């Protein structure tokens, strides 16, 4: 193969100045009547999209959304019991080594932990200080590189062992080089965490004191003052343990012992049987832990361990155990009722002495309505219940829509439990803290999954309808994994940054994949604010999961907590039982008769896929019983309908992996692989060069695509062959690292953007939604790696992010090229004719009249000119085929020795003001056959100006240019508004750059080298 050497065009640009993001202050609510609400504020503040929108106007109107202050986002748990995570700024409190373990030196008195800010008379005491950790000796274990029983101060809390040892310099960074393999021992031994604390008398004066563990990873024995109070077995569960009788007014000692989750899984597998998996050790099937921790085809094997979520004491008279708020909208969407069910626990409660006050705050923070209710019980458990219906005034109804289809107003519902006697004086009661308080944010919307017969095609639709509007879902899978291998290293702001990227990329749906975690509240709150629909898997992925009783009971509790926590989010639009378990069973040809659709529990458990009992019985029952009744339950992803293959193209959703995996077909054949809803597909690419250099850790000798280090930072089986195959089939490329990065990124950008383009073409309007959604695998990475991600671990977008953003604009134009072959009469030769199809998509809800401009160029003949212009009206919420015509300038061919002309077809949509709102350029393929004009003939020009906040770069050329990717000298990041740009004569394009300063710009494009 001939090598291509990059010329690396450079331009010195002037320094730019940063811009700032506006925000507004929250509005205080009005005071209510009766059992009045305590003074409160709303968190509905204004959220600005990043100061660096990735798609410049007028090509994309950046939506006005609200600024999220992650520290103020309301938790689904009681507001008064939400324990803030510790931060470096949190004052340290005196703590000691608990006496549960022998102390080598005298133990000083522990200080009482700070009590959280009160929103009720209940007391929350975060236990986030004074923690130490140690490895515990395990019988018959091999020599390990870290001593046992050496207690070390934890730097933060919550935390995990890997992060702590890394900060201490005790282990190498597992994200660099081959270090991942040198830290495996951490997950294969036992650890313990402990702290000591004092409890103020007023805490013990409360009738009830619970110790709450929001998340323990994974198996844990918890001791309080030497008493075993909890055996934890599920990473996804929150545990609430009554501990008043175990607490002392002086020093209390809390010890958590974590045995090896990996070894525990092996024991369970030996007891209950070994089953098949894709990715990771098969013992993971028995363990309720984030499955990707066992390693996947994009992530490392890092078995984290430790208290990964907050731990706190909750002392109370009354505790709102559940506030189920169900929104009911009329068919006309002009009336709204909140059906609210309350469960209040507390052993000392008197049923006749308590009442509830419910206040609904409008999105602007003002009070919409306040209503009171009595609490009563006939039970002996001490749980009080109440049900009330709150009707909103017609003028107060603001509907929530996905981004691009309307606004995202979010209401806050405050629930307070008070003594009834407090209602006798409004002034007194409004200043008196309630016994308990809970706040939830809700949105008013209807949602359903429409599976209706289609016009002109077999099968059923599979689409999402919100408030009666049918939505084309264009989005991504959430790495389809969590955004970090170390979950405790993820601040709330990083979640917000990830999701803002989706908005900037014109995406409206995120799928949370079943091998990760149920994400924290900030994730779903941000999706509510930004209008991003959430497809939520339950946490099962790629395996024959068991269904023995203990496992099912743990899963049931996990599902109940997850559904209860997430059900109020307007962004949540679907629950799916698992990821690919049914598909895997089919591919492995497990002995399952799928035509039998009504099986008993015992029959399901006895099948080759025992967890069918979980997916077809347990999970739907939980969703129906605990959910709001409006979110569809889907047995699996992918899944069609009962009795049909999960890989059926005419029903349900599809994971389309016949490109890259499976048959490894050409990505140019996406058009013939469409389905009703494609919830996975993808193509790999190397990340940004800075990310590659990070994983190399300065080892320049390994800076090669084929080095041991680079290969280790791609976990997909056969990835070298597959990348090489798709590159060889399509592009000229070089094997130096920078050239290979460019080639793979261009490959990915072409492959995935073309899928969005041709599949969205099948959104033909009501009754003809032949394809209703496309979710690429994947948005993000959990470590520095070569993968299918659009954005790498350090939030550096790959070019594919930008090409997809262009395909998901509200108005787009598409071109496809077809070759019609046929025999030549009385000859063995084969004739070819070339055609181009042009279509446009209008995703708005109104008809749009635009101008379509078409132009054709010959790469080898600059004198060739062809153009056409016409005004067209595009119907709303659909794609429209505009024309099919012979390829301009290309005569029919009658023999293979006749080489097609290098015709490039360019299409633009312009609005009434003449501004370009969409472009698409169609090239002869494969690109490897194109003899690109030399750079001197292309005459690429790069000029710049420096308006406030960004450097403006103008690109122009005398010949068509393919795949322009911009970079800057040095290691500092630059935010670009566009990448992977196709440029044609007469259509200059503008790119904005933030953070460029005076650095030189490097420009790469396909064919920018010289043959050596």
Short mmCIF file of C-alpha atoms in Angstrom, two decimals, residues 357-778:
data_model
loop_
_atom_site.label_atom_id
_atom_site.label_comp_id
_atom_site.label_asym_id
_atom_site.label_seq_id
_atom_site.Cartn_x
_atom_site.Cartn_y
_atom_site.Cartn_z
CA UNK A 357 -49.38 19.94 53.35
CA UNK A 358 -48.71 19.68 49.63
CA UNK A 359 -47.56 22.76 47.74
CA UNK A 360 -47.10 22.80 43.97
CA UNK A 361 -44.67 25.39 42.65
CA UNK A 362 -44.96 26.48 39.05
CA UNK A 363 -41.85 26.44 36.85
CA UNK A 364 -41.21 30.10 37.70
CA UNK A 365 -41.18 29.25 41.42
CA UNK A 366 -44.50 30.83 42.36
CA UNK A 367 -47.17 28.82 44.13
CA UNK A 368 -49.75 27.16 41.92
CA UNK A 369 -51.77 25.50 44.66
CA UNK A 370 -51.52 24.32 48.25
CA UNK A 371 -53.67 21.55 49.67
CA UNK A 372 -53.86 19.74 52.99
CA UNK A 373 -54.71 16.16 53.82
CA UNK A 374 -55.16 13.98 56.88
CA UNK A 375 -52.93 11.02 57.60
CA UNK A 376 -54.42 7.86 59.00
CA UNK A 377 -53.77 4.17 59.39
CA UNK A 378 -55.52 1.02 60.45
CA UNK A 379 -52.22 -0.81 60.58
CA UNK A 380 -50.06 -1.64 63.55
CA UNK A 381 -46.86 -0.93 61.64
CA UNK A 382 -46.91 2.78 62.35
CA UNK A 383 -47.20 3.68 58.64
CA UNK A 384 -49.66 6.49 57.97
CA UNK A 385 -51.22 6.90 54.55
CA UNK A 386 -53.03 9.57 52.65
CA UNK A 387 -54.32 10.10 49.15
CA UNK A 388 -55.24 13.41 47.60
CA UNK A 389 -55.96 14.77 44.15
CA UNK A 390 -54.74 18.25 43.24
CA UNK A 391 -56.16 19.90 40.16
CA UNK A 392 -54.11 22.60 38.51
CA UNK A 393 -55.72 25.72 37.14
CA UNK A 394 -55.91 25.74 33.37
CA UNK A 395 -53.66 28.80 33.16
CA UNK A 396 -51.03 27.01 35.25
CA UNK A 397 -50.66 24.06 32.86
CA UNK A 398 -47.38 24.05 30.96
CA UNK A 399 -46.59 20.89 29.04
CA UNK A 400 -43.15 19.26 28.98
CA UNK A 401 -41.77 18.30 25.56
CA UNK A 402 -38.54 16.76 24.27
CA UNK A 403 -36.07 19.32 23.03
CA UNK A 404 -36.96 20.65 19.62
CA UNK A 405 -40.69 20.07 20.09
CA UNK A 406 -41.51 22.56 22.82
CA UNK A 407 -40.43 23.80 26.25
CA UNK A 408 -39.29 21.83 29.29
CA UNK A 409 -41.14 23.40 32.25
CA UNK A 410 -40.51 21.59 35.53
CA UNK A 411 -42.74 21.90 38.60
CA UNK A 412 -41.67 21.33 42.19
CA UNK A 413 -44.00 19.50 44.57
CA UNK A 414 -43.23 20.05 48.26
CA UNK A 415 -44.76 17.61 50.76
CA UNK A 416 -44.65 18.44 54.46
CA UNK A 417 -45.87 16.50 57.48
CA UNK A 418 -47.05 18.70 60.38
CA UNK A 419 -48.95 18.56 63.60
CA UNK A 420 -52.56 19.44 62.90
CA UNK A 421 -52.56 21.93 65.75
CA UNK A 422 -50.12 24.08 63.81
CA UNK A 423 -52.84 24.97 61.34
CA UNK A 424 -54.64 27.10 63.93
CA UNK A 425 -52.19 29.94 63.34
CA UNK A 426 -51.08 30.52 59.81
CA UNK A 427 -48.32 32.87 60.89
CA UNK A 428 -46.97 30.45 63.44
CA UNK A 429 -47.24 27.42 61.22
CA UNK A 430 -45.50 29.06 58.28
CA UNK A 431 -42.45 29.68 60.44
CA UNK A 432 -42.47 26.25 62.10
CA UNK A 433 -40.39 23.50 60.58
CA UNK A 434 -42.43 20.45 59.58
CA UNK A 435 -41.76 17.03 61.02
CA UNK A 436 -40.82 15.75 57.56
CA UNK A 437 -40.31 17.22 54.13
CA UNK A 438 -39.90 15.79 50.66
CA UNK A 439 -39.52 17.64 47.37
CA UNK A 440 -39.94 16.21 43.90
CA UNK A 441 -39.73 17.79 40.49
CA UNK A 442 -42.26 16.72 37.90
CA UNK A 443 -43.29 17.53 34.36
CA UNK A 444 -46.72 17.47 32.75
CA UNK A 445 -46.72 15.22 29.72
CA UNK A 446 -48.26 12.11 28.26
CA UNK A 447 -46.05 9.47 26.70
CA UNK A 448 -46.70 6.21 24.92
CA UNK A 449 -44.90 3.78 22.65
CA UNK A 450 -46.96 3.47 19.49
CA UNK A 451 -46.93 0.04 17.84
CA UNK A 452 -49.45 0.34 15.03
CA UNK A 453 -49.79 -1.19 11.56
CA UNK A 454 -48.00 0.77 8.84
CA UNK A 455 -49.07 1.82 5.38
CA UNK A 456 -47.29 -0.04 2.61
CA UNK A 457 -45.03 -2.21 4.79
CA UNK A 458 -45.42 -5.27 6.97
CA UNK A 459 -44.99 -5.14 10.70
CA UNK A 460 -45.70 -2.48 13.31
CA UNK A 461 -44.28 0.91 14.12
CA UNK A 462 -42.18 1.44 17.24
CA UNK A 463 -42.19 5.12 18.10
CA UNK A 464 -42.49 7.52 20.99
CA UNK A 465 -45.41 9.91 21.18
CA UNK A 466 -45.30 12.78 23.69
CA UNK A 467 -48.42 14.90 24.21
CA UNK A 468 -49.82 13.48 21.01
CA UNK A 469 -46.74 14.46 18.98
CA UNK A 470 -44.83 11.67 17.30
CA UNK A 471 -41.11 12.08 17.91
CA UNK A 472 -38.21 10.87 15.80
CA UNK A 473 -35.68 9.80 18.43
CA UNK A 474 -32.16 10.70 17.42
CA UNK A 475 -29.55 10.13 20.09
CA UNK A 476 -26.94 7.95 21.72
CA UNK A 477 -26.31 5.13 24.13
CA UNK A 478 -24.84 6.21 27.44
CA UNK A 479 -21.61 4.47 26.87
CA UNK A 480 -23.91 3.19 26.80
CA UNK A 481 -22.01 2.92 30.04
CA UNK A 482 -21.24 5.10 33.00
CA UNK A 483 -18.83 7.94 32.31
CA UNK A 484 -16.01 6.61 34.49
CA UNK A 485 -14.64 3.31 35.70
CA UNK A 486 -14.41 4.96 39.13
CA UNK A 487 -17.93 6.14 39.88
CA UNK A 488 -16.88 8.13 42.94
CA UNK A 489 -14.72 10.31 40.67
CA UNK A 490 -17.76 11.70 38.82
CA UNK A 491 -18.86 15.13 40.09
CA UNK A 492 -22.35 16.35 39.26
CA UNK A 493 -20.95 19.00 36.94
CA UNK A 494 -19.43 16.35 34.69
CA UNK A 495 -22.82 14.75 34.14
CA UNK A 496 -24.22 18.15 33.21
CA UNK A 497 -21.36 18.73 30.76
CA UNK A 498 -21.97 15.37 29.07
CA UNK A 499 -25.68 16.02 28.64
CA UNK A 500 -25.14 19.56 27.38
CA UNK A 501 -23.03 18.02 24.64
CA UNK A 502 -26.07 16.02 23.55
CA UNK A 503 -28.11 19.22 23.21
CA UNK A 504 -25.34 20.83 21.21
CA UNK A 505 -25.31 17.72 19.03
CA UNK A 506 -29.07 18.00 18.31
CA UNK A 507 -29.77 14.72 20.10
CA UNK A 508 -33.03 14.14 21.98
CA UNK A 509 -32.69 10.63 23.49
CA UNK A 510 -30.17 8.83 25.68
CA UNK A 511 -30.30 5.09 26.34
CA UNK A 512 -28.88 4.00 29.70
CA UNK A 513 -27.43 0.59 28.98
CA UNK A 514 -28.03 -2.41 31.21
CA UNK A 515 -24.42 -3.17 32.06
CA UNK A 516 -23.82 0.02 34.00
CA UNK A 517 -25.72 1.67 36.85
CA UNK A 518 -28.96 3.46 37.51
CA UNK A 519 -27.54 6.95 37.20
CA UNK A 520 -27.64 9.54 40.02
CA UNK A 521 -30.43 12.09 40.37
CA UNK A 522 -28.43 14.83 38.68
CA UNK A 523 -28.44 12.83 35.45
CA UNK A 524 -32.22 12.53 35.24
CA UNK A 525 -32.83 16.04 36.58
CA UNK A 526 -30.60 17.40 33.84
CA UNK A 527 -32.42 15.35 31.20
CA UNK A 528 -35.69 16.83 32.50
CA UNK A 529 -34.25 20.34 32.21
CA UNK A 530 -32.74 19.85 28.77
CA UNK A 531 -35.56 17.84 27.19
CA UNK A 532 -33.56 14.65 26.62
CA UNK A 533 -35.74 11.52 26.61
CA UNK A 534 -34.37 8.62 28.67
CA UNK A 535 -34.50 4.98 27.61
CA UNK A 536 -33.73 3.11 30.83
CA UNK A 537 -32.52 -0.49 30.89
CA UNK A 538 -32.65 -2.56 34.03
CA UNK A 539 -29.15 -3.69 34.97
CA UNK A 540 -28.71 -6.92 33.04
CA UNK A 541 -26.47 -7.31 30.00
CA UNK A 542 -25.32 -10.06 27.66
CA UNK A 543 -25.80 -13.20 29.70
CA UNK A 544 -27.84 -16.17 30.85
CA UNK A 545 -28.79 -14.73 34.23
CA UNK A 546 -30.02 -17.06 36.96
CA UNK A 547 -33.39 -16.97 38.72
CA UNK A 548 -32.87 -18.71 42.05
CA UNK A 549 -34.93 -17.31 44.90
CA UNK A 550 -32.30 -15.16 46.65
CA UNK A 551 -31.22 -13.62 43.36
CA UNK A 552 -34.79 -12.83 42.30
CA UNK A 553 -35.62 -11.26 45.67
CA UNK A 554 -32.57 -9.01 45.46
CA UNK A 555 -33.47 -8.01 41.90
CA UNK A 556 -37.05 -7.29 42.92
CA UNK A 557 -35.92 -4.95 45.70
CA UNK A 558 -33.50 -3.27 43.31
CA UNK A 559 -36.22 -2.75 40.70
CA UNK A 560 -38.67 -1.40 43.28
CA UNK A 561 -36.15 1.19 44.45
CA UNK A 562 -35.18 2.16 40.92
CA UNK A 563 -38.74 2.58 39.68
CA UNK A 564 -39.78 4.50 42.80
CA UNK A 565 -36.79 6.84 42.46
CA UNK A 566 -37.16 7.55 38.75
CA UNK A 567 -40.89 7.37 38.03
CA UNK A 568 -41.58 11.11 38.45
CA UNK A 569 -39.13 12.22 35.76
CA UNK A 570 -40.86 13.47 32.60
CA UNK A 571 -37.76 12.54 30.60
CA UNK A 572 -38.21 8.82 31.40
CA UNK A 573 -40.10 7.28 28.47
CA UNK A 574 -39.34 3.53 28.52
CA UNK A 575 -38.08 0.72 30.75
CA UNK A 576 -36.29 -2.22 29.12
CA UNK A 577 -35.72 -5.50 30.96
CA UNK A 578 -32.16 -6.13 29.85
CA UNK A 579 -29.55 -5.60 27.17
CA UNK A 580 -29.22 -8.35 24.54
CA UNK A 581 -30.03 -11.33 26.74
CA UNK A 582 -32.72 -12.57 24.34
CA UNK A 583 -30.57 -11.80 21.30
CA UNK A 584 -27.64 -13.67 22.83
CA UNK A 585 -29.84 -16.69 23.55
CA UNK A 586 -30.91 -16.74 19.91
CA UNK A 587 -27.40 -16.34 18.52
CA UNK A 588 -26.10 -19.10 20.83
CA UNK A 589 -29.06 -21.23 19.69
CA UNK A 590 -30.08 -22.05 23.23
CA UNK A 591 -32.88 -24.66 23.32
CA UNK A 592 -35.78 -22.22 23.73
CA UNK A 593 -39.09 -22.46 21.92
CA UNK A 594 -39.88 -18.76 21.44
CA UNK A 595 -43.31 -19.56 20.04
CA UNK A 596 -44.42 -20.53 23.56
CA UNK A 597 -45.42 -17.13 24.88
CA UNK A 598 -47.43 -18.04 28.00
CA UNK A 599 -45.26 -20.00 30.37
CA UNK A 600 -45.57 -20.48 34.12
CA UNK A 601 -42.98 -19.26 36.60
CA UNK A 602 -41.55 -22.75 37.02
CA UNK A 603 -41.37 -23.25 33.24
CA UNK A 604 -39.57 -19.92 32.76
CA UNK A 605 -37.08 -20.67 35.54
CA UNK A 606 -36.40 -24.13 34.10
CA UNK A 607 -35.68 -22.78 30.61
CA UNK A 608 -32.24 -22.19 29.10
CA UNK A 609 -32.74 -18.53 29.97
CA UNK A 610 -34.03 -18.67 33.56
CA UNK A 611 -34.13 -14.90 33.89
CA UNK A 612 -37.09 -14.83 31.52
CA UNK A 613 -39.00 -15.11 34.80
CA UNK A 614 -37.42 -11.81 35.84
CA UNK A 615 -37.96 -10.08 32.49
CA UNK A 616 -41.45 -11.36 31.78
CA UNK A 617 -42.92 -11.54 35.28
CA UNK A 618 -40.99 -9.75 38.03
CA UNK A 619 -39.93 -6.53 36.30
CA UNK A 620 -43.20 -5.75 34.49
CA UNK A 621 -45.10 -6.36 37.73
CA UNK A 622 -42.86 -3.87 39.55
CA UNK A 623 -43.19 -1.26 36.78
CA UNK A 624 -46.97 -1.64 36.75
CA UNK A 625 -47.34 -1.63 40.54
CA UNK A 626 -44.91 1.11 41.49
CA UNK A 627 -44.62 3.16 38.32
CA UNK A 628 -46.96 5.87 37.12
CA UNK A 629 -48.64 3.66 34.54
CA UNK A 630 -47.52 5.78 31.61
CA UNK A 631 -44.04 4.42 30.84
CA UNK A 632 -43.89 1.38 28.57
CA UNK A 633 -42.09 -1.79 29.69
CA UNK A 634 -40.08 -3.54 26.95
CA UNK A 635 -38.82 -7.05 27.74
CA UNK A 636 -35.35 -6.52 26.35
CA UNK A 637 -33.30 -4.42 24.00
CA UNK A 638 -33.44 -5.52 21.31
CA UNK A 639 -36.90 -7.06 21.35
CA UNK A 640 -39.69 -7.32 18.79
CA UNK A 641 -42.94 -8.96 19.90
CA UNK A 642 -43.69 -12.26 21.67
CA UNK A 643 -42.99 -15.22 19.41
CA UNK A 644 -40.76 -13.25 17.03
CA UNK A 645 -36.99 -13.05 16.85
CA UNK A 646 -35.44 -10.18 18.79
CA UNK A 647 -33.60 -9.36 15.57
CA UNK A 648 -36.78 -8.89 13.53
CA UNK A 649 -36.58 -5.77 11.34
CA UNK A 650 -40.34 -5.15 11.26
CA UNK A 651 -41.15 -4.97 14.96
CA UNK A 652 -39.70 -3.39 18.07
CA UNK A 653 -36.11 -2.21 18.30
CA UNK A 654 -32.95 -3.62 16.72
CA UNK A 655 -29.25 -3.68 17.57
CA UNK A 656 -27.84 -3.40 14.07
CA UNK A 657 -24.37 -4.91 14.32
CA UNK A 658 -23.99 -6.41 10.86
CA UNK A 659 -21.59 -3.54 10.31
CA UNK A 660 -18.47 -4.06 12.47
CA UNK A 661 -19.77 -7.23 14.17
CA UNK A 662 -21.77 -10.05 12.57
CA UNK A 663 -21.42 -10.18 8.82
CA UNK A 664 -19.20 -7.06 8.82
CA UNK A 665 -21.07 -5.59 5.89
CA UNK A 666 -20.17 -2.35 4.15
CA UNK A 667 -21.59 0.67 5.94
CA UNK A 668 -22.78 1.89 2.55
CA UNK A 669 -25.49 -0.77 2.89
CA UNK A 670 -27.16 0.85 5.91
CA UNK A 671 -30.10 1.75 3.71
CA UNK A 672 -30.97 -1.92 3.31
CA UNK A 673 -30.60 -2.68 7.03
CA UNK A 674 -33.19 -0.28 8.36
CA UNK A 675 -35.54 -1.30 11.16
CA UNK A 676 -38.45 0.19 13.05
CA UNK A 677 -36.10 1.56 15.72
CA UNK A 678 -32.33 1.10 15.72
CA UNK A 679 -31.23 1.30 19.35
CA UNK A 680 -27.60 0.29 18.71
CA UNK A 681 -25.14 0.47 15.83
CA UNK A 682 -21.71 1.99 15.48
CA UNK A 683 -18.20 2.24 14.11
CA UNK A 684 -14.93 2.58 16.00
CA UNK A 685 -12.39 5.39 15.84
CA UNK A 686 -9.29 6.42 17.69
CA UNK A 687 -9.79 9.32 20.12
CA UNK A 688 -8.12 12.73 20.03
CA UNK A 689 -4.32 12.62 19.81
CA UNK A 690 -4.10 14.17 23.28
CA UNK A 691 -6.09 11.28 24.71
CA UNK A 692 -3.80 8.79 22.97
CA UNK A 693 -0.77 10.57 24.40
CA UNK A 694 -2.35 10.39 27.86
CA UNK A 695 -2.66 6.61 27.79
CA UNK A 696 0.91 6.35 26.48
CA UNK A 697 2.11 8.17 29.58
CA UNK A 698 5.11 9.61 27.78
CA UNK A 699 6.21 6.31 26.25
CA UNK A 700 6.82 7.63 22.73
CA UNK A 701 8.24 4.30 21.61
CA UNK A 702 4.67 2.93 21.84
CA UNK A 703 3.14 5.76 19.77
CA UNK A 704 1.90 3.50 17.02
CA UNK A 705 -1.56 2.10 16.19
CA UNK A 706 -0.12 -1.41 16.42
CA UNK A 707 1.85 -1.03 19.65
CA UNK A 708 1.10 -3.26 22.61
CA UNK A 709 -0.21 -0.26 24.57
CA UNK A 710 -2.51 0.98 21.81
CA UNK A 711 -3.89 -2.51 21.24
CA UNK A 712 -4.52 -2.87 24.99
CA UNK A 713 -6.54 0.35 24.87
CA UNK A 714 -9.04 -1.22 22.51
CA UNK A 715 -10.96 -4.08 24.10
CA UNK A 716 -13.00 -5.17 21.09
CA UNK A 717 -12.17 -8.64 19.79
CA UNK A 718 -10.56 -8.45 16.36
CA UNK A 719 -10.56 -4.67 16.34
CA UNK A 720 -7.30 -4.36 14.39
CA UNK A 721 -8.60 -6.52 11.56
CA UNK A 722 -11.95 -4.77 11.48
CA UNK A 723 -10.58 -1.26 11.47
CA UNK A 724 -8.08 -2.29 8.80
CA UNK A 725 -10.82 -3.93 6.75
CA UNK A 726 -13.04 -0.86 6.71
CA UNK A 727 -10.10 1.44 6.05
CA UNK A 728 -8.71 -0.70 3.25
CA UNK A 729 -12.15 -0.92 1.64
CA UNK A 730 -12.73 2.83 1.73
CA UNK A 731 -9.83 5.21 2.33
CA UNK A 732 -6.21 5.91 1.53
CA UNK A 733 -4.41 6.14 4.85
CA UNK A 734 -1.06 5.98 6.58
CA UNK A 735 0.07 3.97 9.58
CA UNK A 736 1.75 6.78 11.52
CA UNK A 737 -0.29 7.51 14.63
CA UNK A 738 -1.60 10.93 13.64
CA UNK A 739 -2.48 9.72 10.14
CA UNK A 740 -4.23 6.65 11.52
CA UNK A 741 -6.17 8.72 14.02
CA UNK A 742 -7.37 10.95 11.19
CA UNK A 743 -8.33 8.02 8.96
CA UNK A 744 -10.29 6.14 11.62
CA UNK A 745 -12.07 9.30 12.73
CA UNK A 746 -13.08 10.08 9.15
CA UNK A 747 -14.23 6.47 8.72
CA UNK A 748 -16.41 6.69 11.83
CA UNK A 749 -17.84 10.08 10.88
CA UNK A 750 -18.82 8.82 7.43
CA UNK A 751 -20.24 5.52 8.66
CA UNK A 752 -22.44 6.73 11.50
CA UNK A 753 -23.66 9.96 9.93
CA UNK A 754 -24.75 8.14 6.79
CA UNK A 755 -26.81 5.78 8.95
CA UNK A 756 -28.69 8.67 10.57
CA UNK A 757 -29.21 10.21 7.14
CA UNK A 758 -30.65 7.19 5.34
CA UNK A 759 -32.67 5.84 8.28
CA UNK A 760 -34.21 9.21 9.08
CA UNK A 761 -35.31 9.27 5.45
CA UNK A 762 -37.74 6.49 6.43
CA UNK A 763 -39.62 8.79 8.82
CA UNK A 764 -42.28 9.42 6.18
CA UNK A 765 -45.08 10.89 8.25
CA UNK A 766 -48.03 9.58 10.24
CA UNK A 767 -48.71 5.93 9.49
CA UNK A 768 -45.44 5.69 7.55
CA UNK A 769 -42.90 5.80 10.37
CA UNK A 770 -40.83 3.00 8.90
CA UNK A 771 -37.91 4.04 11.07
CA UNK A 772 -38.65 6.08 14.20
CA UNK A 773 -35.35 6.22 16.01
CA UNK A 774 -31.59 5.92 15.73
CA UNK A 775 -29.32 5.66 18.80
CA UNK A 776 -25.61 5.33 18.10
CA UNK A 777 -23.37 3.17 20.24
CA UNK A 778 -22.06 5.18 21.99
#
